[in-house]
PDB file of C-alpha atoms and ligand atoms in Angstrom:
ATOM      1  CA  UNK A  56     -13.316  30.819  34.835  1.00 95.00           C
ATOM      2  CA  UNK A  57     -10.358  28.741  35.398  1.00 97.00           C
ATOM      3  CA  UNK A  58     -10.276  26.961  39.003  1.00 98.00           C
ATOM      4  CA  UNK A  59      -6.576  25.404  39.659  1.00 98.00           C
ATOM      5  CA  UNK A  60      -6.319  23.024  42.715  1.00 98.00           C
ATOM      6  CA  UNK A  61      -3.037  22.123  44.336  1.00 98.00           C
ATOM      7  CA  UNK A  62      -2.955  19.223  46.188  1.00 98.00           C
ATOM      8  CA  UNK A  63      -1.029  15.774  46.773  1.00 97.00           C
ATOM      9  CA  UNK A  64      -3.988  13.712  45.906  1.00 97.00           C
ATOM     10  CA  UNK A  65      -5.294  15.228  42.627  1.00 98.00           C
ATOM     11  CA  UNK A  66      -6.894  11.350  42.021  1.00 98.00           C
ATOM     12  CA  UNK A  67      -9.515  12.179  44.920  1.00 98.00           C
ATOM     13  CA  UNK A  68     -10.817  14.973  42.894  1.00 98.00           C
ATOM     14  CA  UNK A  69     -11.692  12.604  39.833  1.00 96.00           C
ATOM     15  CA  UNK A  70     -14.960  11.417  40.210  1.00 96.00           C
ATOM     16  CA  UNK A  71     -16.486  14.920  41.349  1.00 96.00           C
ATOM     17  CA  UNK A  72     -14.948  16.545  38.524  1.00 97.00           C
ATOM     18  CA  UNK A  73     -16.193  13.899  35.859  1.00 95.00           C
ATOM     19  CA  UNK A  74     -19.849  13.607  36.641  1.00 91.00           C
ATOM     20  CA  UNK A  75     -22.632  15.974  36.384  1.00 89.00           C
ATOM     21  CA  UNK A  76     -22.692  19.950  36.435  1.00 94.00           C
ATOM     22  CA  UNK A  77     -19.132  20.032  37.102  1.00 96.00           C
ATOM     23  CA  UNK A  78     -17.933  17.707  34.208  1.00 95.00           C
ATOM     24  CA  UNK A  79     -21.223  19.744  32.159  1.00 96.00           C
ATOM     25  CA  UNK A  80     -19.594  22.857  33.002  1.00 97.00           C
ATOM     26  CA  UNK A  81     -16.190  21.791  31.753  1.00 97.00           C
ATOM     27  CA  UNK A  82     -17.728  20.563  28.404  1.00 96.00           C
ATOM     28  CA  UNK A  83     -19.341  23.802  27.622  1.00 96.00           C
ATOM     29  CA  UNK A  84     -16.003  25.290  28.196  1.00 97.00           C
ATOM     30  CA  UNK A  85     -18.049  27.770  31.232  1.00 97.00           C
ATOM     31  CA  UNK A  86     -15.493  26.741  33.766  1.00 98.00           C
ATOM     32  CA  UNK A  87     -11.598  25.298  33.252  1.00 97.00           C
ATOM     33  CA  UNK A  88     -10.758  22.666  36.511  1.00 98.00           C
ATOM     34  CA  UNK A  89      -6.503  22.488  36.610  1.00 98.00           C
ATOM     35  CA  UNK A  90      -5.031  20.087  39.366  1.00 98.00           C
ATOM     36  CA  UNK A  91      -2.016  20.501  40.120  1.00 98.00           C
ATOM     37  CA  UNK A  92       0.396  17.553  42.179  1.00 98.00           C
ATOM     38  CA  UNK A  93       2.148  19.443  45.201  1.00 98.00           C
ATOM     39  CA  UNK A  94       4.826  16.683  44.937  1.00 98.00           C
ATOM     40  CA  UNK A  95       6.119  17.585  41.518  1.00 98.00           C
ATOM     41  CA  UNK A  96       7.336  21.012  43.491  1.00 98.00           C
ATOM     42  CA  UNK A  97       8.872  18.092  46.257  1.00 98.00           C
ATOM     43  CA  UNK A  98      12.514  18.833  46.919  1.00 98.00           C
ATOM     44  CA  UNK A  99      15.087  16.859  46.071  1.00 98.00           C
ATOM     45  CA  UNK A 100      15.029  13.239  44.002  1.00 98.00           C
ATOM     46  CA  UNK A 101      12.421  11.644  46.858  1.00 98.00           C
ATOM     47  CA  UNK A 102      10.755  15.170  46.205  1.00 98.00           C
ATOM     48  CA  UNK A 103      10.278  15.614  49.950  1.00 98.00           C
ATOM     49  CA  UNK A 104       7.093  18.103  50.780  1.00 98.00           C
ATOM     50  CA  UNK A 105       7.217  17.755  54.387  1.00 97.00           C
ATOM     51  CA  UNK A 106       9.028  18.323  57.561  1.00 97.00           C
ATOM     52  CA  UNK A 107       8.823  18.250  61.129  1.00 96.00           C
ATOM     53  CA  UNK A 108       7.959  20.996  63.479  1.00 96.00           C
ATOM     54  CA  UNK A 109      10.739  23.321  64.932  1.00 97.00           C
ATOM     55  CA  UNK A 110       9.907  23.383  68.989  1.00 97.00           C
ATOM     56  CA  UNK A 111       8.741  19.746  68.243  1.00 96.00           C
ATOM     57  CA  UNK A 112       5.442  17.828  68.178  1.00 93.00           C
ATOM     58  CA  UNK A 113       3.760  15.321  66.654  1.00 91.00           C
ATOM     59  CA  UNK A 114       3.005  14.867  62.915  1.00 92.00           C
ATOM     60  CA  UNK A 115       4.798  16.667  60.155  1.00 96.00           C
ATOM     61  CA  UNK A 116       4.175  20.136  58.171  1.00 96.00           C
ATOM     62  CA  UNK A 117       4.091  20.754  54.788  1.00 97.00           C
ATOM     63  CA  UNK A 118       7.166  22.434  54.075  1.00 98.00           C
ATOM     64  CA  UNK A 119       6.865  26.316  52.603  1.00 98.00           C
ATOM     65  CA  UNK A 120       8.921  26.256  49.289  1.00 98.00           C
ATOM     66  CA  UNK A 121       7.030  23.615  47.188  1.00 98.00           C
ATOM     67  CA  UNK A 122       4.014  25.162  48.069  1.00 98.00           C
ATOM     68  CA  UNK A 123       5.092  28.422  47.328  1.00 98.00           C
ATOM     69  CA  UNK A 124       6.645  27.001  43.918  1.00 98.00           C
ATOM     70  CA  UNK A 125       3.230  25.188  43.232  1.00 98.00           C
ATOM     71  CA  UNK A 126       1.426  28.652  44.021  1.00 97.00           C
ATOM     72  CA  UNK A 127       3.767  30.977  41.626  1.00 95.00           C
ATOM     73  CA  UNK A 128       3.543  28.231  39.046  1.00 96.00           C
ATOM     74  CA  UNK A 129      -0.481  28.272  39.019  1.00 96.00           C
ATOM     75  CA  UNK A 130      -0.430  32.461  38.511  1.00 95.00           C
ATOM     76  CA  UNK A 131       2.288  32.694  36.034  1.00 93.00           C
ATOM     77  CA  UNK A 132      -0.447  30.169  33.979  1.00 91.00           C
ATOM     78  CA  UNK A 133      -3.359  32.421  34.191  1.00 91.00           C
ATOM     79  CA  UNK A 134      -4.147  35.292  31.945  1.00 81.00           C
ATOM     80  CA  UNK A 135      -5.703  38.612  33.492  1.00 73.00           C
ATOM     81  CA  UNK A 136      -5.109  39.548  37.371  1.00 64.00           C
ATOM     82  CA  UNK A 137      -8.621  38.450  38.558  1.00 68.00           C
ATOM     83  CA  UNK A 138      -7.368  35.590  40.721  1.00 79.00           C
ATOM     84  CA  UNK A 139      -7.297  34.939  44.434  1.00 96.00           C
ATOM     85  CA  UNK A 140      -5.456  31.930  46.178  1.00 98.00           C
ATOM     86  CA  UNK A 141      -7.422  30.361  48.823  1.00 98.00           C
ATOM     87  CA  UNK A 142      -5.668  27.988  51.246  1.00 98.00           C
ATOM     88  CA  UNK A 143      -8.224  25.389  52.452  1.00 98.00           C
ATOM     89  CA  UNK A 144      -7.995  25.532  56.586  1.00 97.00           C
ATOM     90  CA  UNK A 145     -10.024  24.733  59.615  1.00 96.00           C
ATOM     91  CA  UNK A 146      -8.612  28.135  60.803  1.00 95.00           C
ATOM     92  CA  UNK A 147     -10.197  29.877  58.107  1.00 96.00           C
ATOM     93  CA  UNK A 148     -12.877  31.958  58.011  1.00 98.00           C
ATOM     94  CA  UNK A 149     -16.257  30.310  57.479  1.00 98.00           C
ATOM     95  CA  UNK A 150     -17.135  29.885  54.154  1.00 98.00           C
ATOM     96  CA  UNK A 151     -20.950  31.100  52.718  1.00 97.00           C
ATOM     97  CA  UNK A 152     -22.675  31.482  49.640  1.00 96.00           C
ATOM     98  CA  UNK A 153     -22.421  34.899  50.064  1.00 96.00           C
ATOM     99  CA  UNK A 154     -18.792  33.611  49.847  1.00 97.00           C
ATOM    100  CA  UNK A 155     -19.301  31.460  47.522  1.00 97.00           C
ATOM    101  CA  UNK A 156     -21.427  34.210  45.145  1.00 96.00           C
ATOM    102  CA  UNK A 157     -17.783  36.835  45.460  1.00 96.00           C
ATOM    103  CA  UNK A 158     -15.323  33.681  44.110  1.00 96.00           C
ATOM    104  CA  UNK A 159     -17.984  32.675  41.336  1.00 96.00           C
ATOM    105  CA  UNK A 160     -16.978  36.591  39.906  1.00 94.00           C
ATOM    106  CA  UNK A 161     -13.372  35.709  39.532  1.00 94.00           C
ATOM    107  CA  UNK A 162     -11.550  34.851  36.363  1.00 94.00           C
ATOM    108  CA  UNK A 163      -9.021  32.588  38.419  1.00 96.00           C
ATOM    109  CA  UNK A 164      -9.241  30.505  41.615  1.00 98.00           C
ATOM    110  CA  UNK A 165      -6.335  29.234  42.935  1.00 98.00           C
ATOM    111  CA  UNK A 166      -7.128  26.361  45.964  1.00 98.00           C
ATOM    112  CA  UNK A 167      -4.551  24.822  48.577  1.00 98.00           C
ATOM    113  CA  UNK A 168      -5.369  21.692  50.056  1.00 98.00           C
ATOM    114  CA  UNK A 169      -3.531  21.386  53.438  1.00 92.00           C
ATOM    115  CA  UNK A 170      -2.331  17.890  54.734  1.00 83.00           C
ATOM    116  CA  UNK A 171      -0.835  16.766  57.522  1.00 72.00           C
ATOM    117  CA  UNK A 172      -0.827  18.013  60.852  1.00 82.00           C
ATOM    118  CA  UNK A 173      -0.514  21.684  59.120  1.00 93.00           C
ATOM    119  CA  UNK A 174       1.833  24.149  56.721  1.00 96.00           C
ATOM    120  CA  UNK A 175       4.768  26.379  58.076  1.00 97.00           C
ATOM    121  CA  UNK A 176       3.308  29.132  58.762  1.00 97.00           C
ATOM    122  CA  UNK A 177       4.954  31.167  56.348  1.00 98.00           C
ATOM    123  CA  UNK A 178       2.909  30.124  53.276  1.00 98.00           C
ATOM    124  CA  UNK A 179       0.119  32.218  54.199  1.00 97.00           C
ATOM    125  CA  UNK A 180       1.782  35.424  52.902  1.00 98.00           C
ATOM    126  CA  UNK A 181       1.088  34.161  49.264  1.00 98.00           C
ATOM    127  CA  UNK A 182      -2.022  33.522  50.078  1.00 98.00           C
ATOM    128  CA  UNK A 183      -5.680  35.826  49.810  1.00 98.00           C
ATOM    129  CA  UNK A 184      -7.636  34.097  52.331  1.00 98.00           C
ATOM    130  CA  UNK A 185      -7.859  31.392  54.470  1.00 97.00           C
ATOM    131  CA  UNK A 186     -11.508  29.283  54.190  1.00 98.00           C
ATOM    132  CA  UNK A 187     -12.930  26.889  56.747  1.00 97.00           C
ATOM    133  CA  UNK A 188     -16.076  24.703  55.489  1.00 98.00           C
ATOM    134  CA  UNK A 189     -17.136  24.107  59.077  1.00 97.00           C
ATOM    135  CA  UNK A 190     -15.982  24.127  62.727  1.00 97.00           C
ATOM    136  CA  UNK A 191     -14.547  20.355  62.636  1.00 96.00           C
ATOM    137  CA  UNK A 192     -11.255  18.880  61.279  1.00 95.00           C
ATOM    138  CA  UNK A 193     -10.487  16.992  58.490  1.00 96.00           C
ATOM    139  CA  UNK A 194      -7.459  14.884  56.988  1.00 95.00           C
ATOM    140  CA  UNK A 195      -6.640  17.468  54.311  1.00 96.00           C
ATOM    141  CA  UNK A 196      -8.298  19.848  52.506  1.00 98.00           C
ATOM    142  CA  UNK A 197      -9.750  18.406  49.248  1.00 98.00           C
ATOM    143  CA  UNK A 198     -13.045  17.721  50.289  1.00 98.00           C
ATOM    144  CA  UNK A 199     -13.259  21.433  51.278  1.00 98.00           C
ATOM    145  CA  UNK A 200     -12.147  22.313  48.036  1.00 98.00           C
ATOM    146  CA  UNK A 201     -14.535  20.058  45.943  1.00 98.00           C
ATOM    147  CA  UNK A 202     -17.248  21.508  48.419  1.00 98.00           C
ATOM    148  CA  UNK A 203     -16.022  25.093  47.332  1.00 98.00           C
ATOM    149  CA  UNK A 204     -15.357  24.145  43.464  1.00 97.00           C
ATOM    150  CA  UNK A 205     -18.854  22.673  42.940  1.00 97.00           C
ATOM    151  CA  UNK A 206     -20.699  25.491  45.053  1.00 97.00           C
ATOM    152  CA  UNK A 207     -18.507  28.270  42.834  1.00 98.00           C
ATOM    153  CA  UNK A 208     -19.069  26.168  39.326  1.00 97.00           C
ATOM    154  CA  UNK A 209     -23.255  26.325  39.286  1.00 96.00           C
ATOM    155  CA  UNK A 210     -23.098  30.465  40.376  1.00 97.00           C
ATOM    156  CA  UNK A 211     -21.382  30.819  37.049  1.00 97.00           C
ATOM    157  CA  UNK A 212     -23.305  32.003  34.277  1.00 95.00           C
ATOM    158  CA  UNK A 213     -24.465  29.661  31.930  1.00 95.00           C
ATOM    159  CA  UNK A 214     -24.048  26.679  34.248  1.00 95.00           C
ATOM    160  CA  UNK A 215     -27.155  25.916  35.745  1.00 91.00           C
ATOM    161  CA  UNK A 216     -30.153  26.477  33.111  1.00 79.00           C
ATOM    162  CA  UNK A 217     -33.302  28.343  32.657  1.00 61.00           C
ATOM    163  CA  UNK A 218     -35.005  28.465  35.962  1.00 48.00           C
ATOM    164  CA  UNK A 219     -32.983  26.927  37.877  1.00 53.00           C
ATOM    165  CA  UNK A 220     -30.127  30.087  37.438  1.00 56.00           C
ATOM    166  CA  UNK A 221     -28.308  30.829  40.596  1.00 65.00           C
ATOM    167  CA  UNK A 222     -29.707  34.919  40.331  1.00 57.00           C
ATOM    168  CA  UNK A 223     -32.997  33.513  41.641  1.00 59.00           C
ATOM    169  CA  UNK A 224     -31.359  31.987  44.872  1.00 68.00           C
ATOM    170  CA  UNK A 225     -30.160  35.804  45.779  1.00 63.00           C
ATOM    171  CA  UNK A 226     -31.527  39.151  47.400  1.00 57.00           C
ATOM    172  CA  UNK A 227     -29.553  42.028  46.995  1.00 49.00           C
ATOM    173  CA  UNK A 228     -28.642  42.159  50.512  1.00 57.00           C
ATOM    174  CA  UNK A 229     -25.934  40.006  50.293  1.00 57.00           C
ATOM    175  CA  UNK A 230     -28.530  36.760  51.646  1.00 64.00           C
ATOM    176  CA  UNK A 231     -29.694  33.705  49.990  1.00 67.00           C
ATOM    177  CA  UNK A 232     -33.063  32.356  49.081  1.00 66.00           C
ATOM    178  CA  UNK A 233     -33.238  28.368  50.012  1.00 84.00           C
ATOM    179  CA  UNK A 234     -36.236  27.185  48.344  1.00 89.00           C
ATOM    180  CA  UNK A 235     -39.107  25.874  49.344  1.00 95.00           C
ATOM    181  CA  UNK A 236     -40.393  21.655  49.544  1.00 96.00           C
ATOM    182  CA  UNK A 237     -40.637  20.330  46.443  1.00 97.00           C
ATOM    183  CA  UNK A 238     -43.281  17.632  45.794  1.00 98.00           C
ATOM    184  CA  UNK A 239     -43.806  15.383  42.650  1.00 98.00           C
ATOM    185  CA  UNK A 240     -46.138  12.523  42.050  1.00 97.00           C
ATOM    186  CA  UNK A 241     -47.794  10.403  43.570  1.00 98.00           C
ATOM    187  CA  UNK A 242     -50.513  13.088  44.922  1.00 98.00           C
ATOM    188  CA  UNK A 243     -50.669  10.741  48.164  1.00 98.00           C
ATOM    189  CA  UNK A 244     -47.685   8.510  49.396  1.00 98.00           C
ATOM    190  CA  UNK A 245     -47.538   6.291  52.588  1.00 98.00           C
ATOM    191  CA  UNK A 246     -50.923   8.850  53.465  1.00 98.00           C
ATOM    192  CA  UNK A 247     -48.924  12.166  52.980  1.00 98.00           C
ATOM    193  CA  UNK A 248     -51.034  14.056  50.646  1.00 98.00           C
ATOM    194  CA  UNK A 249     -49.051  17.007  48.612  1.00 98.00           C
ATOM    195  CA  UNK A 250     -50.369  20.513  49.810  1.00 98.00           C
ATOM    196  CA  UNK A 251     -53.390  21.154  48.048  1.00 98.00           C
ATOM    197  CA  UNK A 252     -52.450  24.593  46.543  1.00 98.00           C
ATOM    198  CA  UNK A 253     -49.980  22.847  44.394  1.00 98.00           C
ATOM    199  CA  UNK A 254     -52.821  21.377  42.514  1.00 98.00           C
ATOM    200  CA  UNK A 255     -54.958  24.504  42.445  1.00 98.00           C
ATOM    201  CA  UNK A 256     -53.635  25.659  38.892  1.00 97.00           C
ATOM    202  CA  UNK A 257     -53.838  28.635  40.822  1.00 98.00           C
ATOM    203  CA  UNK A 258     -50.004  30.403  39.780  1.00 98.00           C
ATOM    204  CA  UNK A 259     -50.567  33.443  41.922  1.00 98.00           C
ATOM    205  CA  UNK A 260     -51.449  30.969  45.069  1.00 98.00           C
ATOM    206  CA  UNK A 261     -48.474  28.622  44.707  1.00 98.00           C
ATOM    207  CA  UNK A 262     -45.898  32.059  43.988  1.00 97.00           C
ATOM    208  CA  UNK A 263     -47.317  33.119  47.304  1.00 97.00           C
ATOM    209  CA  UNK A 264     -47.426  29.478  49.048  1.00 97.00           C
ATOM    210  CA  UNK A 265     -43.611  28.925  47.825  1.00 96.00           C
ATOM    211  CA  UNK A 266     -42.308  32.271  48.537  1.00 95.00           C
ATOM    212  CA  UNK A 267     -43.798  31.460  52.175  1.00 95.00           C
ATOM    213  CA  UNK A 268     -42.122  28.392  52.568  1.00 95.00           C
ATOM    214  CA  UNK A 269     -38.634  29.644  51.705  1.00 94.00           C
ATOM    215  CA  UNK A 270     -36.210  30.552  54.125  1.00 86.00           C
ATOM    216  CA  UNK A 271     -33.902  33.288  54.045  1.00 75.00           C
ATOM    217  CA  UNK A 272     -30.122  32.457  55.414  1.00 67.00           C
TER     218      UNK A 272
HETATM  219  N1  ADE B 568      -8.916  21.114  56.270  1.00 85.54           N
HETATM  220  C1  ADE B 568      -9.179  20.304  57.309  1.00 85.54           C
HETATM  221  N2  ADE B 568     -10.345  20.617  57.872  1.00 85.54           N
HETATM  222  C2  ADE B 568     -10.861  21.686  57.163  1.00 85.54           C
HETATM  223  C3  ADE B 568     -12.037  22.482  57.265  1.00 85.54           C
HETATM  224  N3  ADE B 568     -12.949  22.265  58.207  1.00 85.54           N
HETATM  225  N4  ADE B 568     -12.198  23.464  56.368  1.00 85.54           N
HETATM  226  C4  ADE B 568     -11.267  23.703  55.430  1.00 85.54           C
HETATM  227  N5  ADE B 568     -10.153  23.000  55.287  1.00 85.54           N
HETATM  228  C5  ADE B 568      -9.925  21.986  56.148  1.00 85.54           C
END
């Protein structure tokens, strides 16, 4: 899978994409990360990406034709037609795992960051769909897209080992398994004692007792 990220701060995205699963998942060559700088589509010698709103107000847009030429340049890189370009927006629709599980199944994501007060308007007819992480507003949209990048990366095969694999988190129904408490040792700490069954050796119990203290979202 090959994720490309446009964006005018492709340093923020550094230390998520260099530590852990996600830098893992590059190594094993499971997923290919791509960020792309919105201002080397800037117009002009100051390579100018924003403007101000026609009808007036405050703050400035991002203007439509570098992000359209940042958008055609990220698909004319890809091979096969299994992409989708996803504009990061508080006006979005909400993003889920569910969500989450549909991107993980594409060859190529494409993600906008937004800045500013917004984007001309215009910009969202090159664009699949529109993904909010949450009903609050942020200064751009990279930590939406490291949020979306890192819940995509471990749903791909080969990612996340063994039994840890993303299948187990999901019913066939479209929900999502969130697993039950997890204890380790000590047995007792600060008087909290680990539930007993854990220690039964008992498998069938603790399937049962685990299964009964996941929730379904
Ligand atoms: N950009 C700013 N706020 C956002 C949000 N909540 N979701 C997605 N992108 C955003």
């Amino acid at each position: 899978m090959k994720i490309q990220v446009i964006t005018l701060f492709p340093e923020m995205f550094e230390g998520v994409l260099g530590s852990s699963m996600l830098w893992k998942a590059q190594d094993k060559k499971l997923v290919e990360y791509k960020l792309i700088n919105l201002r080397d589509f800037g117009l002009g010698p100051r390579k100018i990406v924003d403007d101000t709103p026609y009808g007036g107000g405050d703050g400035m847009l991002l203007k439509p034709e570098p992000l359209v030429a940042a958008i055609e340049a990220a698909k004319s890189s890809v091979v096969g037609n299994k992409s989708s370009v996803i504009l990061m927006t508080p006006r979005g629709k909400k993003y889920t795992q569910a969500k989450a599980r549909e991107f993980a199944k594409l060859e190529n994501l494409i993600l906008i960051c937004g800045r500013y007060e917004g984007y001309d308007e215009r910009i969202t007819k090159f664009v699949d769909e529109q993904i909010s992480i949450g009903d609050y507003v942020l200064t751009g949209g990279e930590l939406p897209a490291m949020i979306l990048l890192d819940s995509v990366t471990r749903l791909v095969p080969g990612v996340l080992g063994g039994d840890t694999s993303a299948e187990k988190e999901s019913f066939s129904d479209g929900s999502s398994i969130l697993e039950h408490p997890h204890y380790t040792r000590p047995e007792v700490f600060r008087g909290m004692k680990v539930p007993g069954v854990l220690l039964s050796g008992n498998h069938a119990a603790i399937e049962t007792w685990r299964k009964q203290n996941s929730k379904k979202s």
